[in-house]
Amino acid sequence: MTLPKYLAATFQTLEIFFEISGKRAAKHCFLVKLTDVTIPNITIPIDMLPVDGRFGSGPTKVRPSALKALSGRATDYMGTSHRRTPVRLQVAELRNGIAELLRAPDGYEVVLGNGGATGFWDCATFSLIAERSHHLSFGEFSSKFAKGVAAAPHLCTPSVATSDHGTHPPLNSVDGVDSYCYPHNETSTGVMLNPIRVGDEGALMLVDATSAAGGLMFDGAATDAYYFAPQKAFAADGGLWIALMSPAAIERAERIAASHRWIPPTLNLKTAIDNSRKDQTYNTPALATIFLTSHTVNWFNANGGLAFSAGRCVQSAEHIYTWAESRDFASPFVYNESARSKVVATIDFDNSVSADVIYEVLLANGIVDTFGYRSLGRNQLRIGLFPAIDPSDIEALTNCLDYVVSALS
Ligand SMILES: *Cc1c(COP(=O)(O)O)cnc(C)c1O
């Protein structure tokens, strides 16, 4: 019996076979708890706690004001047809708001559809990669996309550059490649990479910006599809993908759609482009997600756009990494400072203290989702620094960490 990862960390299976007269008669499977870590009863003083205890890396803190605003549209927007004016106006507001926020270069369009960022990988596999792609694979998300493309029977085996966790491979040109695929921020490890253009004339830069968009500065002209799902830096809910697409990417999608390639209708980007131009989606979207995303985008834009939203992440990042460097029990996991993510901080703890225990103590005090990415197998916490998370709450969190570590030692 194989246990799911989240159980395997704590439990092991013990299988016992019963035999009667030499014949197997029954099999019993027990779960045996590996470690009986008792979580110390530590109460963080209330005035030290952050105002909001959500520090996850996705889904992330949704602002209560956005949810309140959504409930204000309980009867004229929620539960109405996505083909009619109220919803189409909301989609138009979202598309315009994203274009403004990301400073869309001339001719770029905001396209959206269902399926989240993972769904967009499949769209790209069917509708953007012509023959062969090059991938940077350096964590859970970037490796998943590369694996998906490698399994696609209609494409050539992709070129894949890998590197150790906590680093990223260099972004180099590769011969005979028509699409370059890499994340702006690898959410699992907290490594970021500034999007730039490489490769032959006409090669597309497909940038996974799921945890980066809205939280990191970038140059849109260096990308052809800057795509994301809104449950991270946009403080909304999941289910949707949104892509800022260049004229070259739109042209590629149209050319592939007109070719002999079979494309499942939900993964046909030409269909998504045509629908988006009418402020619709091919099939029914989550209206709440559209509203919440739009609400956050408007908040960003009303306060100065990307400089404002990314500025909040810079402030939080500066604080948490300076804190980690100044404590002898903690250090930033990502060694190279320029690759240290400003939206997701991975903080290593030394052997004197268990990150799992800290995580449990924080949880008992209402501070959620600070667990590290399991597959890294490190004594680590991972902390979302997204724009909706108040930089003052990141300060409160480090005060809480100091308090917990001192109470544990
Ligand atoms: C969260 C995440 C995804 C997956 O997003 P879904 O909406 O769950 O499909 C993909 N890429 C990155 C970089 C992410 O952070």
XYZ file of C-alpha atoms and ligand atoms in Angstrom:
424
model
C 0.000 0.000 0.000
C 1.446 3.369 -0.997
C 0.603 6.292 1.206
C -0.054 9.764 -0.111
C 2.936 12.059 0.488
C 1.323 14.076 3.239
C 0.746 10.903 5.261
C 4.059 9.260 4.371
C 5.931 11.959 6.281
C 4.300 10.847 9.521
C 3.096 7.280 8.985
C 4.459 4.030 7.709
C 2.362 1.044 6.668
C 2.750 -2.283 8.356
C 1.268 -5.205 6.472
C 0.611 -8.442 8.310
C -0.386 -11.638 6.534
C -2.246 -14.349 8.347
C -1.807 -17.883 7.189
C -3.949 -20.872 7.887
C -2.385 -24.268 7.112
C 0.300 -22.607 5.028
C -2.228 -20.713 2.913
C -2.554 -16.967 2.994
C -5.890 -16.241 4.596
C -5.980 -12.561 5.294
C -3.979 -9.419 4.956
C -4.189 -6.619 7.439
C -2.723 -3.233 6.927
C -1.918 -0.948 9.836
C -0.782 2.618 9.878
C 2.118 3.074 12.249
C 2.937 6.571 13.361
C 6.650 7.138 12.846
C 7.318 9.965 15.198
C 5.260 11.073 18.083
C 6.202 14.700 17.928
C 4.175 16.395 20.574
C 3.502 19.959 19.644
C 4.470 22.194 22.542
C 1.711 24.362 23.848
C 2.985 27.839 22.985
C 0.629 30.791 22.947
C 1.883 33.772 20.974
C 0.773 37.030 22.656
C -2.247 38.415 20.810
C -0.714 41.831 20.190
C 2.188 40.148 18.434
C 0.023 38.232 15.932
C -0.456 39.417 12.344
C -3.821 41.002 11.531
C -4.361 38.232 8.946
C -2.776 34.819 9.455
C -2.732 33.651 5.818
C 0.794 33.315 4.422
C 0.235 30.494 1.932
C 1.909 30.239 -1.449
C -1.342 29.394 -3.207
C -4.200 29.684 -2.858
C -3.345 32.787 -0.925
C -5.017 35.414 1.206
C -8.207 36.739 -0.363
C -8.928 40.216 0.938
C -12.103 40.349 3.060
C -13.000 43.653 1.362
C -13.080 41.861 -2.009
C -15.420 39.211 -0.633
C -17.638 41.916 0.837
C -17.752 43.654 -2.545
C -18.672 40.326 -4.160
C -21.573 39.857 -1.793
C -22.743 43.300 -2.956
C -23.175 41.749 -6.392
C -25.124 38.799 -5.039
C -28.197 39.341 -7.171
C -27.251 41.348 -10.274
C -24.023 39.536 -11.188
C -23.629 36.180 -9.424
C -26.020 33.636 -10.848
C -26.552 35.501 -14.127
C -25.670 34.463 -17.678
C -22.063 34.807 -18.734
C -23.323 35.707 -22.210
C -25.180 38.802 -20.934
C -24.116 42.356 -20.217
C -23.354 42.365 -16.453
C -20.829 39.519 -16.697
C -19.381 40.636 -20.027
C -18.798 44.107 -18.571
C -16.959 42.499 -15.668
C -14.798 40.440 -18.053
C -14.079 43.594 -20.088
C -13.090 45.421 -16.899
C -10.778 42.554 -15.989
C -9.137 42.377 -19.432
C -8.598 46.151 -19.565
C -7.355 46.228 -15.990
C -4.808 43.458 -16.596
C -3.582 45.153 -19.785
C -3.105 48.391 -17.852
C -1.425 46.708 -14.882
C 0.988 44.640 -16.977
C 1.598 47.606 -19.316
C 0.648 45.566 -22.372
C 2.754 46.558 -25.384
C 0.925 47.546 -28.604
C -0.975 44.681 -30.170
C -0.822 42.443 -27.080
C -4.164 41.022 -25.938
C -5.490 39.651 -22.668
C -6.990 36.203 -23.265
C -8.707 34.026 -20.683
C -10.158 30.564 -20.291
C -10.896 27.779 -17.849
C -8.489 25.322 -16.304
C -5.983 27.366 -14.316
C -2.294 27.554 -15.143
C -2.141 23.770 -15.516
C -4.875 24.047 -18.129
C -2.849 26.669 -19.965
C 0.108 24.251 -20.166
C -2.176 21.925 -22.134
C -3.372 24.848 -24.282
C 0.263 25.682 -25.054
C 1.028 22.029 -25.794
C -1.760 21.944 -28.372
C -1.924 25.519 -29.600
C 1.444 27.274 -29.222
C 4.357 24.843 -29.462
C 4.854 24.191 -33.177
C 7.349 21.332 -33.058
C 9.918 21.563 -30.329
C 10.208 23.525 -27.100
C 12.973 24.260 -24.639
C 12.166 24.171 -20.916
C 13.861 25.336 -17.786
C 12.912 22.785 -15.145
C 13.858 23.639 -11.561
C 10.950 22.817 -9.289
C 7.495 21.287 -9.097
C 5.707 23.521 -11.565
C 8.330 23.982 -14.257
C 9.070 20.240 -14.252
C 5.381 19.353 -14.574
C 5.003 21.412 -17.741
C 8.162 19.894 -19.252
C 6.901 16.366 -18.463
C 3.516 17.068 -20.003
C 5.090 18.302 -23.229
C 7.493 15.338 -23.357
C 4.483 13.002 -23.318
C 2.676 14.766 -26.176
C 2.749 12.475 -29.232
C 2.373 15.314 -31.732
C 5.527 17.160 -30.578
C 9.247 16.402 -30.794
C 11.015 15.489 -27.573
C 11.595 18.812 -25.829
C 14.959 20.149 -24.773
C 15.028 20.425 -20.964
C 17.620 22.219 -18.834
C 17.564 21.387 -15.142
C 19.410 22.666 -12.090
C 19.563 22.004 -8.366
C 16.647 23.120 -6.239
C 17.176 26.654 -5.040
C 18.782 27.694 -8.342
C 17.631 28.053 -11.941
C 19.393 26.897 -15.111
C 20.700 29.647 -17.405
C 18.272 30.688 -20.124
C 20.217 29.973 -23.312
C 19.265 29.758 -26.978
C 18.831 26.223 -28.287
C 18.944 25.243 -31.954
C 15.728 24.125 -33.630
C 13.400 25.297 -30.875
C 10.257 27.358 -31.563
C 9.075 27.936 -27.968
C 10.911 28.685 -24.726
C 9.070 27.712 -21.546
C 10.050 28.838 -18.070
C 8.479 30.287 -14.946
C 8.985 33.887 -13.886
C 8.854 32.518 -10.357
C 9.155 28.834 -9.352
C 6.684 28.768 -6.485
C 7.879 25.489 -4.989
C 11.434 26.664 -4.308
C 11.164 30.457 -4.187
C 13.480 31.060 -7.151
C 12.766 33.858 -9.632
C 14.128 34.569 -13.067
C 13.740 37.782 -15.048
C 11.982 37.061 -18.375
C 14.185 37.851 -21.361
C 14.060 36.995 -25.061
C 16.381 34.306 -26.420
C 16.474 32.082 -29.494
C 15.801 32.538 -33.178
C 13.625 35.266 -34.619
C 10.049 34.069 -34.262
C 10.610 31.835 -31.221
C 7.927 32.371 -28.576
C 8.655 33.058 -24.880
C 5.955 31.241 -22.867
C 6.349 32.487 -19.320
C 4.522 30.863 -16.409
C 3.732 33.888 -14.270
C 1.251 32.178 -11.960
C 2.880 33.335 -8.740
C 4.714 36.287 -10.327
C 2.120 38.291 -12.254
C 1.132 41.356 -10.260
C 3.928 40.772 -7.752
C 7.081 41.136 -9.841
C 8.198 43.832 -12.283
C 8.890 42.619 -15.827
C 9.006 43.788 -19.428
C 5.969 42.506 -21.310
C 7.743 42.932 -24.659
C 10.188 40.180 -23.610
C 7.309 37.658 -23.415
C 4.794 36.193 -25.880
C 2.453 34.478 -23.440
C 2.697 35.754 -19.878
C 0.138 33.475 -18.261
C -1.170 32.920 -14.756
C -4.005 31.747 -12.558
C -5.444 34.348 -10.185
C -5.263 32.511 -6.833
C -1.756 33.730 -6.048
C -0.640 37.365 -6.435
C -4.153 38.381 -7.502
C -5.650 37.272 -4.201
C -8.634 35.678 -5.925
C -9.808 32.110 -6.397
C -8.622 29.430 -8.807
C -9.993 27.792 -11.947
C -9.166 30.437 -14.530
C -6.136 31.100 -16.699
C -5.314 34.573 -17.965
C -2.632 35.245 -20.569
C -1.098 38.414 -21.947
C -0.429 37.331 -25.537
C 1.767 38.975 -28.155
C 0.729 39.341 -31.819
C 3.282 36.585 -32.626
C 1.679 34.191 -30.131
C -1.803 34.970 -31.436
C -0.587 34.403 -34.992
C 1.005 31.071 -33.946
C -2.225 29.906 -32.275
C -4.241 30.839 -35.365
C -1.811 29.113 -37.705
C -1.802 25.889 -35.654
C -5.616 25.962 -35.365
C -5.818 26.127 -39.174
C -3.391 23.214 -39.588
C -4.129 19.487 -39.577
C -3.358 19.108 -35.861
C -6.239 17.768 -33.812
C -6.918 20.083 -30.873
C -9.445 19.374 -28.109
C -11.871 22.329 -28.250
C -11.204 23.488 -24.672
C -7.468 23.624 -25.427
C -7.769 25.530 -28.676
C -6.323 28.973 -28.016
C -7.853 30.377 -31.194
C -11.271 29.635 -29.684
C -10.196 31.304 -26.415
C -8.878 34.346 -28.310
C -12.102 34.690 -30.313
C -14.221 34.447 -27.159
C -12.018 36.812 -25.165
C -12.342 39.456 -27.857
C -16.084 39.327 -27.123
C -15.417 39.449 -23.361
C -16.560 35.878 -22.958
C -15.099 32.444 -22.365
C -15.695 29.312 -24.441
C -17.560 27.616 -21.603
C -18.893 28.854 -18.286
C -16.247 30.461 -16.063
C -16.295 30.931 -12.286
C -17.939 34.344 -12.046
C -16.709 34.870 -8.483
C -13.109 34.331 -9.584
C -13.505 36.899 -12.354
C -14.984 39.417 -9.933
C -12.352 38.888 -7.222
C -9.464 39.111 -9.692
C -10.871 42.295 -11.152
C -11.315 43.756 -7.674
C -7.628 43.184 -6.869
C -6.479 44.515 -10.247
C -8.495 47.704 -9.690
C -6.943 48.094 -6.242
C -3.448 47.772 -7.748
C -4.176 50.170 -10.611
C -5.832 52.785 -8.397
C -2.663 52.946 -6.291
C -0.044 53.162 -9.023
C -0.186 49.810 -10.831
C 2.603 47.255 -10.875
C 5.050 49.617 -9.146
C 2.633 49.655 -6.186
C 1.784 45.948 -6.038
C 5.334 44.725 -6.734
C 6.634 47.398 -4.352
C 4.731 45.803 -1.484
C 6.400 42.460 -2.278
C 9.852 44.114 -2.375
C 9.186 45.601 1.042
C 8.111 42.251 2.508
C 11.006 40.406 0.844
C 13.596 42.859 2.129
C 12.251 42.460 5.608
C 12.078 38.668 5.727
C 15.467 37.981 4.080
C 17.207 40.568 6.262
C 15.579 38.939 9.256
C 16.662 35.430 8.196
C 20.237 36.570 7.579
C 20.440 38.212 10.975
C 19.285 35.137 12.938
C 21.722 32.311 13.623
C 18.934 29.685 13.428
C 17.608 30.789 10.007
C 18.904 31.567 6.519
C 17.428 32.211 3.064
C 17.355 28.928 1.093
C 18.168 30.615 -2.225
C 21.840 31.494 -2.102
C 21.959 33.797 -5.120
C 20.395 37.068 -3.982
C 19.163 38.087 -7.427
C 17.251 34.789 -7.739
C 15.635 35.103 -4.298
C 11.924 35.389 -4.900
C 10.135 38.543 -3.846
C 6.778 36.750 -3.840
C 7.576 33.434 -2.099
C 10.301 33.266 0.549
C 11.872 29.901 1.373
C 13.611 30.054 4.758
C 15.851 27.255 6.031
C 16.169 26.537 9.739
C 19.222 24.968 11.326
C 19.201 21.685 13.227
C 18.543 23.337 16.573
C 14.906 23.807 15.655
C 12.322 21.869 13.611
C 10.490 23.810 10.909
C 7.659 21.255 11.162
C 7.205 22.032 14.847
C 7.336 25.786 14.203
C 4.731 25.300 11.496
C 2.447 23.385 13.901
C 2.850 25.999 16.643
C 2.065 28.794 14.182
C -0.965 26.846 12.996
C -2.229 26.447 16.573
C -1.975 30.241 16.818
C -3.994 30.877 13.658
C -1.049 31.414 11.288
C -1.647 29.050 8.364
C 0.074 27.492 5.345
C 3.730 28.267 6.120
C 4.794 24.658 5.398
C 7.724 24.099 3.060
C 7.435 22.247 -0.215
C 7.623 18.590 0.885
C 9.663 17.131 -1.954
C 12.568 19.415 -1.117
C 12.921 17.469 2.132
C 14.420 20.471 3.894
C 13.988 21.930 7.366
C 12.191 24.840 5.788
C 9.224 27.174 5.875
C 7.774 28.771 2.753
C 6.082 32.122 3.151
C 3.919 33.955 0.645
C 4.852 37.636 0.239
C 2.095 38.436 -2.252
C 0.845 42.030 -2.652
C -2.361 41.452 -0.689
C -0.325 40.357 2.325
C 0.430 43.467 4.321
C 4.188 44.064 4.734
C 3.444 44.902 8.377
C 2.009 41.386 8.755
C 5.307 39.960 7.438
C 7.024 41.932 10.205
C 4.552 40.540 12.721
C 5.248 37.050 11.395
C 9.004 37.345 11.939
C 8.322 38.609 15.477
C 6.161 35.521 16.014
C 8.950 33.306 14.609
C 11.443 34.848 17.060
C 8.963 34.269 19.877
C 8.289 30.637 18.935
C 11.950 29.739 18.384
C 12.932 31.244 21.716
C 10.080 29.412 23.466
C 11.221 26.141 21.853
C 14.848 26.422 22.877
C 0.296 27.358 -8.646
C 1.099 27.288 -9.876
C 0.678 26.575 -10.998
C -0.583 25.756 -11.004
O -1.696 26.579 -10.980
P -3.163 25.933 -11.131
O -4.060 27.104 -11.268
O -3.398 25.142 -9.884
O -3.147 25.067 -12.323
C 1.487 26.576 -12.113
N 2.640 27.261 -12.139
C 3.080 27.970 -11.080
C 4.371 28.709 -11.179
C 2.327 27.999 -9.921
O 2.756 28.705 -8.861
